[in-house]
């Protein structure tokens, strides 16, 4: 079933004080989103991903040394990178 995530992500970010970049929403918005926690205020990464493997690829290749939070907006769960190849389910949000 096709779901729209852009409004859900924007609503969450606004409520949590997370900056939304100008480029967010230019492409299809998928269920996995990343928050860069090293920015002040924390900032949403403009790209989103449709599966965990794409989110892991981002963490490994583009943000290996950055403190980043991954959120699954379909299951409404925070995910934690295991440092290797997968994401572990965490708390609901």
XYZ file of N, CA and C in Angstrom:
279
model
N 0.833 -1.180 0.000
C 0.000 0.000 0.000
C 0.883 1.250 0.000
N 0.591 2.169 -0.877
C 1.353 3.399 -1.005
C 0.989 4.356 0.130
N 2.005 4.872 0.799
C 1.765 5.846 1.869
C 2.584 7.093 1.598
N 2.076 8.212 2.033
C 2.811 9.467 1.915
C 3.462 9.772 3.254
N 4.760 9.995 3.211
C 5.513 10.218 4.438
C 5.933 11.670 4.635
N 5.927 12.470 3.600
C 6.425 13.834 3.712
C 5.723 14.613 4.825
N 4.407 14.587 4.862
C 3.668 15.345 5.884
C 3.965 14.812 7.282
N 4.057 13.489 7.433
C 4.358 12.886 8.734
C 5.734 13.314 9.229
N 6.707 13.299 8.331
C 8.077 13.660 8.704
C 8.146 15.141 9.058
N 7.541 15.979 8.239
C 7.559 17.423 8.518
C 6.868 17.743 9.840
N 5.743 17.110 10.106
C 5.018 17.335 11.352
C 5.873 16.930 12.557
N 6.505 15.777 12.456
C 7.372 15.304 13.533
C 8.522 16.283 13.779
N 9.174 16.712 12.707
C 10.322 17.616 12.825
C 9.918 18.959 13.448
N 8.824 19.507 13.008
C 8.365 20.786 13.563
C 8.077 20.665 15.053
N 7.437 19.575 15.467
C 7.114 19.373 16.879
C 8.360 19.148 17.732
N 9.404 18.562 17.133
C 10.624 18.229 17.874
C 11.715 19.291 17.744
N 11.451 20.367 16.999
C 12.453 21.412 16.824
C 13.600 21.014 15.914
N 13.322 20.143 14.964
C 14.325 19.679 14.005
C 14.204 20.506 12.734
N 15.320 21.043 12.285
C 15.330 21.871 11.074
C 15.076 21.011 9.840
N 14.236 21.508 8.951
C 13.933 20.825 7.695
C 14.682 21.552 6.578
N 15.563 20.855 5.849
C 16.331 21.523 4.803
C 15.456 21.937 3.618
N 15.912 22.934 2.903
C 15.180 23.453 1.744
C 14.934 22.359 0.715
N 15.887 21.453 0.511
C 15.767 20.419 -0.513
C 14.845 19.272 -0.156
N 14.347 19.230 1.070
C 13.475 18.132 1.465
C 12.171 18.210 0.680
N 11.745 17.085 0.156
C 10.488 17.036 -0.582
C 10.636 17.224 -2.077
N 11.845 17.477 -2.559
C 12.033 17.625 -4.012
C 11.896 16.290 -4.728
N 12.192 15.231 -3.999
C 12.061 13.878 -4.548
C 11.025 13.139 -3.712
N 10.626 11.973 -4.160
C 9.658 11.179 -3.401
C 10.184 10.954 -1.990
N 9.313 11.090 -1.013
C 9.694 10.913 0.377
C 9.370 9.486 0.790
N 10.377 8.812 1.336
C 10.235 7.408 1.714
C 10.114 7.263 3.227
N 10.003 6.038 3.708
C 9.691 5.782 5.115
C 10.841 5.978 6.085
N 12.104 5.836 5.645
C 13.254 5.971 6.537
C 13.868 7.358 6.384
N 14.018 8.042 7.514
C 14.591 9.387 7.510
C 15.724 9.445 8.523
N 16.684 10.334 8.265
C 17.826 10.506 9.166
C 17.837 11.922 9.719
N 18.234 12.035 10.972
C 18.376 13.321 11.640
C 19.853 13.468 11.994
N 20.470 14.541 11.523
C 21.869 14.831 11.863
C 21.869 15.515 13.222
N 22.341 14.814 14.236
C 22.316 15.326 15.600
C 23.477 16.253 15.919
N 24.438 16.380 15.014
C 25.590 17.246 15.253
C 25.330 18.697 14.862
N 24.219 18.937 14.186
C 23.834 20.312 13.839
C 23.079 20.921 15.018
N 23.126 22.237 15.096
C 22.366 22.955 16.122
C 21.415 23.921 15.460
N 20.134 23.739 15.452
C 19.417 22.585 15.996
C 19.626 21.356 15.122
N 19.258 20.172 15.617
C 19.375 18.967 14.779
C 18.670 19.203 13.444
N 19.200 18.563 12.399
C 18.689 18.829 11.050
C 18.314 17.532 10.339
N 17.165 17.547 9.699
C 16.722 16.432 8.881
C 17.619 16.326 7.662
N 18.019 15.118 7.307
C 18.779 14.886 6.075
C 17.772 14.931 4.930
N 18.089 15.640 3.867
C 17.136 15.865 2.776
C 16.693 14.574 2.093
N 17.570 13.582 2.028
C 17.216 12.311 1.391
C 16.484 11.405 2.373
N 15.592 10.578 1.849
C 14.944 9.532 2.629
C 15.104 8.232 1.851
N 14.812 7.113 2.502
C 15.056 5.820 1.872
C 13.872 4.899 2.027
N 13.691 4.003 1.053
C 12.557 3.088 1.073
C 12.856 1.786 1.809
N 14.140 1.485 2.006
C 14.468 0.256 2.725
C 15.681 0.459 3.629
N 15.851 -0.470 4.551
C 16.927 -0.364 5.535
C 18.306 -0.378 4.894
N 18.486 -1.157 3.845
C 19.796 -1.258 3.198
C 20.263 0.104 2.679
N 19.349 0.895 2.128
C 19.710 2.230 1.642
C 20.098 3.147 2.797
N 19.380 3.053 3.908
C 19.714 3.864 5.083
C 21.069 3.467 5.645
N 21.360 2.172 5.685
C 22.663 1.693 6.161
C 23.765 2.192 5.237
N 23.531 2.158 3.939
C 24.532 2.646 2.971
C 24.851 4.122 3.241
N 23.835 4.911 3.536
C 24.051 6.319 3.884
C 24.927 6.419 5.127
N 24.597 5.673 6.166
C 25.361 5.736 7.417
C 26.813 5.325 7.229
N 27.037 4.302 6.439
C 28.395 3.785 6.221
C 29.219 4.700 5.324
N 28.611 5.207 4.243
C 29.380 5.954 3.242
C 29.371 7.465 3.401
N 28.268 8.045 3.823
C 28.172 9.499 3.855
C 28.196 10.095 5.257
N 27.907 9.295 6.268
C 27.866 9.837 7.623
C 28.534 8.902 8.635
N 29.696 8.338 8.285
C 30.280 7.337 9.187
C 30.694 7.889 10.548
N 31.083 9.138 10.626
C 31.561 9.711 11.880
C 30.592 10.721 12.486
N 29.393 10.790 11.955
C 28.407 11.758 12.453
C 27.395 11.056 13.349
N 27.003 11.752 14.384
C 25.964 11.244 15.265
C 24.636 11.443 14.543
N 23.987 10.342 14.195
C 22.798 10.372 13.357
C 21.706 9.495 13.958
N 20.489 9.956 13.838
C 19.338 9.201 14.318
C 18.516 8.777 13.105
N 18.167 7.499 13.018
C 17.349 6.984 11.913
C 15.953 6.685 12.442
N 14.946 7.150 11.709
C 13.557 6.946 12.102
C 12.798 6.240 10.991
N 11.983 5.268 11.375
C 11.110 4.551 10.451
C 9.703 5.126 10.635
N 9.234 5.863 9.650
C 7.942 6.522 9.769
C 6.770 5.618 9.405
N 7.024 4.405 8.972
C 5.925 3.466 8.756
C 5.582 2.781 10.083
N 6.603 2.268 10.767
C 6.385 1.591 12.045
C 6.478 2.543 13.229
N 6.858 3.802 12.964
C 7.015 4.816 14.015
C 7.988 4.340 15.093
N 9.178 3.917 14.645
C 10.225 3.438 15.543
C 11.548 4.097 15.218
N 12.326 4.312 16.277
C 13.707 4.743 16.096
C 14.524 3.487 15.818
N 15.505 3.618 14.947
C 16.369 2.490 14.605
C 17.805 2.814 14.998
N 18.543 1.793 15.393
C 19.932 1.969 15.783
C 20.805 1.146 14.859
N 21.835 1.773 14.319
C 22.773 1.092 13.432
C 23.652 0.175 14.260
N 23.774 -1.088 13.857
C 24.577 -2.045 14.611
C 26.069 -1.946 14.295
N 26.446 -0.983 13.448
C 27.857 -0.802 13.104
C 28.331 -1.684 11.975
N 27.458 -2.503 11.437
C 27.848 -3.428 10.384
C 26.941 -3.301 9.165
N 25.829 -4.045 9.176
C 25.006 -4.084 7.967
C 23.521 -3.949 8.213
N 23.104 -3.688 9.447
C 21.666 -3.640 9.679
C 21.288 -2.631 10.744
N 19.993 -2.409 10.844
C 19.426 -1.483 11.823
C 18.603 -2.297 12.817
N 18.721 -1.951 14.083
C 17.989 -2.629 15.137
C 16.817 -1.768 15.577
N 15.672 -2.386 15.775
C 14.478 -1.652 16.192
C 14.654 -1.145 17.620
N 14.237 0.098 17.806
C 14.317 0.708 19.120
C 12.957 1.158 19.598
N 12.940 2.251 20.330
C 11.717 2.771 20.921
C 10.763 3.344 19.879
N 9.505 3.324 20.206
C 8.491 3.970 19.378
C 8.556 5.476 19.576
N 8.075 6.216 18.598
C 7.998 7.673 18.749
C 6.650 8.165 18.289
